[in-house]
Amino acid sequence: MTIKPLIILPDPVLRLHSKPVERVDDDLKRFADDMLETMYEAPGIGLAAIQVGEPLRMLTIDLSKEEDEKAPRVYLNPEVVSRSDERSVYEEGCLSIPDYFAEVERPASVTVRYLGLDGETHEETADGLLATCLQHEIDHLNGVLFIDYLSKLKREMVIKKFTKVAGKRVTA
């Protein structure tokens, strides 16, 4: 397995719309393993393929606690097919926006249809942290970041900060 470099804000790659996964094969399964390894190393609880530079509709999630056995999940071509009217607020962060956290309001429950690594279509209803994580990662597949849910002023401040940091990385 290979740990992939993460794409960091303000990289425009994060705003790309990801393409559907066409087929499940050994290369895709190896890439899923690489994504999981990258997510664990970061450490994070979710990762979209676009965050490692691959514009594929693919994401990984593992909400297990550090002391628990790992429970990796891979979603291919995930789509939200229904959302609850009830809302919930979670403090979100993102591996592509390191060390920045903000409260985001989203539907409390979602039903997601996706392809598994087994090549079969699955449907799953999630609430709580899993619902938030799925929505956050699916947003990535559509070029949307969690900071897009913040006020314009807060969002612009975050982008300005990361643009300044990126400038220092480039010239250093």
Short mmCIF file of N, CA, C and O in Angstrom, two decimals, residues 5 12 22 37 39 52 66 85 88 93 95-96 99 104 107 112 117 120 123 133 141 146-147 150 157-159 166 171:
data_model
loop_
_atom_site.label_atom_id
_atom_site.label_comp_id
_atom_site.label_asym_id
_atom_site.label_seq_id
_atom_site.Cartn_x
_atom_site.Cartn_y
_atom_site.Cartn_z
N PRO A 5 0.00 11.69 -1.39
CA PRO A 5 0.04 13.07 -0.89
C PRO A 5 -1.35 13.69 -0.97
O PRO A 5 -2.09 13.47 -1.94
N PRO A 12 -6.89 24.19 -6.92
CA PRO A 12 -8.15 24.15 -7.67
C PRO A 12 -8.64 22.73 -7.97
O PRO A 12 -9.82 22.55 -8.31
N GLU A 22 -16.07 3.40 -13.45
CA GLU A 22 -16.63 2.61 -14.55
C GLU A 22 -16.68 1.11 -14.23
O GLU A 22 -17.61 0.43 -14.62
N GLU A 37 -5.13 3.68 3.68
CA GLU A 37 -3.83 3.86 4.34
C GLU A 37 -3.52 5.35 4.50
O GLU A 37 -3.05 5.79 5.56
N MET A 39 -5.72 7.81 4.62
CA MET A 39 -6.68 8.35 5.58
C MET A 39 -6.24 8.02 7.02
O MET A 39 -6.26 8.89 7.89
N VAL A 52 -6.71 13.10 -3.07
CA VAL A 52 -5.38 12.57 -3.41
C VAL A 52 -5.14 12.70 -4.92
O VAL A 52 -4.32 12.01 -5.50
N GLU A 66 -9.75 4.80 17.95
CA GLU A 66 -8.37 4.33 17.87
C GLU A 66 -8.18 2.98 18.56
O GLU A 66 -7.44 2.12 18.08
N ASP A 85 -35.64 16.00 7.02
CA ASP A 85 -35.90 17.42 7.25
C ASP A 85 -35.20 17.89 8.51
O ASP A 85 -34.83 19.05 8.63
N SER A 88 -28.83 18.60 11.93
CA SER A 88 -27.89 18.44 13.05
C SER A 88 -26.65 19.26 12.75
O SER A 88 -26.35 19.56 11.58
N GLY A 93 -13.96 19.11 10.17
CA GLY A 93 -12.61 19.45 9.75
C GLY A 93 -12.39 18.72 8.44
O GLY A 93 -13.25 17.97 7.98
N LEU A 95 -9.07 16.95 5.87
CA LEU A 95 -7.66 16.69 5.65
C LEU A 95 -7.07 17.65 4.62
O LEU A 95 -5.86 17.89 4.63
N SER A 96 -7.90 18.21 3.75
CA SER A 96 -7.43 19.16 2.75
C SER A 96 -7.43 20.61 3.25
O SER A 96 -7.01 21.51 2.54
N ASP A 99 -6.07 21.57 10.26
CA ASP A 99 -6.13 22.35 11.50
C ASP A 99 -7.17 23.46 11.48
O ASP A 99 -7.05 24.44 12.21
N VAL A 104 -20.96 22.95 11.15
CA VAL A 104 -21.71 22.93 9.89
C VAL A 104 -23.05 22.24 10.17
O VAL A 104 -23.10 21.20 10.82
N PRO A 107 -28.45 17.90 6.97
CA PRO A 107 -29.53 16.97 7.33
C PRO A 107 -29.01 15.93 8.34
O PRO A 107 -27.88 15.45 8.22
N VAL A 112 -28.08 6.76 1.25
CA VAL A 112 -27.08 6.82 0.18
C VAL A 112 -27.11 5.52 -0.61
O VAL A 112 -27.14 4.43 -0.03
N LEU A 117 -17.18 -2.49 -3.34
CA LEU A 117 -16.05 -3.14 -3.99
C LEU A 117 -16.42 -4.53 -4.51
O LEU A 117 -15.69 -5.11 -5.30
N GLU A 120 -21.57 -4.72 -6.39
CA GLU A 120 -23.03 -4.70 -6.19
C GLU A 120 -23.49 -3.31 -5.74
O GLU A 120 -22.75 -2.58 -5.09
N GLU A 123 -27.68 0.21 -0.62
CA GLU A 123 -28.33 1.41 -0.12
C GLU A 123 -28.21 1.39 1.39
O GLU A 123 -28.39 0.34 2.02
N CYS A 133 -20.42 12.61 7.82
CA CYS A 133 -19.21 12.22 7.09
C CYS A 133 -19.54 11.88 5.63
O CYS A 133 -18.84 12.32 4.71
N LEU A 141 -16.81 15.13 -3.92
CA LEU A 141 -16.92 14.57 -5.27
C LEU A 141 -17.57 15.56 -6.24
O LEU A 141 -17.44 15.42 -7.45
N PHE A 146 -16.46 21.92 2.98
CA PHE A 146 -17.29 22.26 4.14
C PHE A 146 -17.27 23.75 4.43
O PHE A 146 -18.24 24.31 4.97
N ILE A 147 -16.21 24.44 4.04
CA ILE A 147 -16.17 25.89 4.27
C ILE A 147 -17.19 26.63 3.41
O ILE A 147 -17.52 27.79 3.69
N LEU A 150 -20.09 27.98 5.37
CA LEU A 150 -19.84 29.07 6.31
C LEU A 150 -20.26 30.40 5.69
O LEU A 150 -20.51 30.48 4.49
N MET A 157 -11.85 34.32 4.70
CA MET A 157 -10.71 34.37 5.63
C MET A 157 -9.91 33.06 5.57
O MET A 157 -8.68 33.08 5.56
N VAL A 158 -10.62 31.94 5.54
CA VAL A 158 -9.95 30.63 5.48
C VAL A 158 -9.18 30.50 4.17
O VAL A 158 -8.01 30.10 4.16
N ILE A 159 -9.81 30.85 3.07
CA ILE A 159 -9.15 30.74 1.76
C ILE A 159 -7.93 31.65 1.71
O ILE A 159 -6.86 31.24 1.24
N ALA A 166 0.13 28.59 1.20
CA ALA A 166 0.55 27.90 -0.04
C ALA A 166 1.63 28.71 -0.75
O ALA A 166 2.58 28.14 -1.29
N THR A 171 7.42 29.24 -2.48
CA THR A 171 8.67 30.02 -2.55
C THR A 171 9.76 29.50 -1.61
O THR A 171 10.90 29.86 -1.77
#
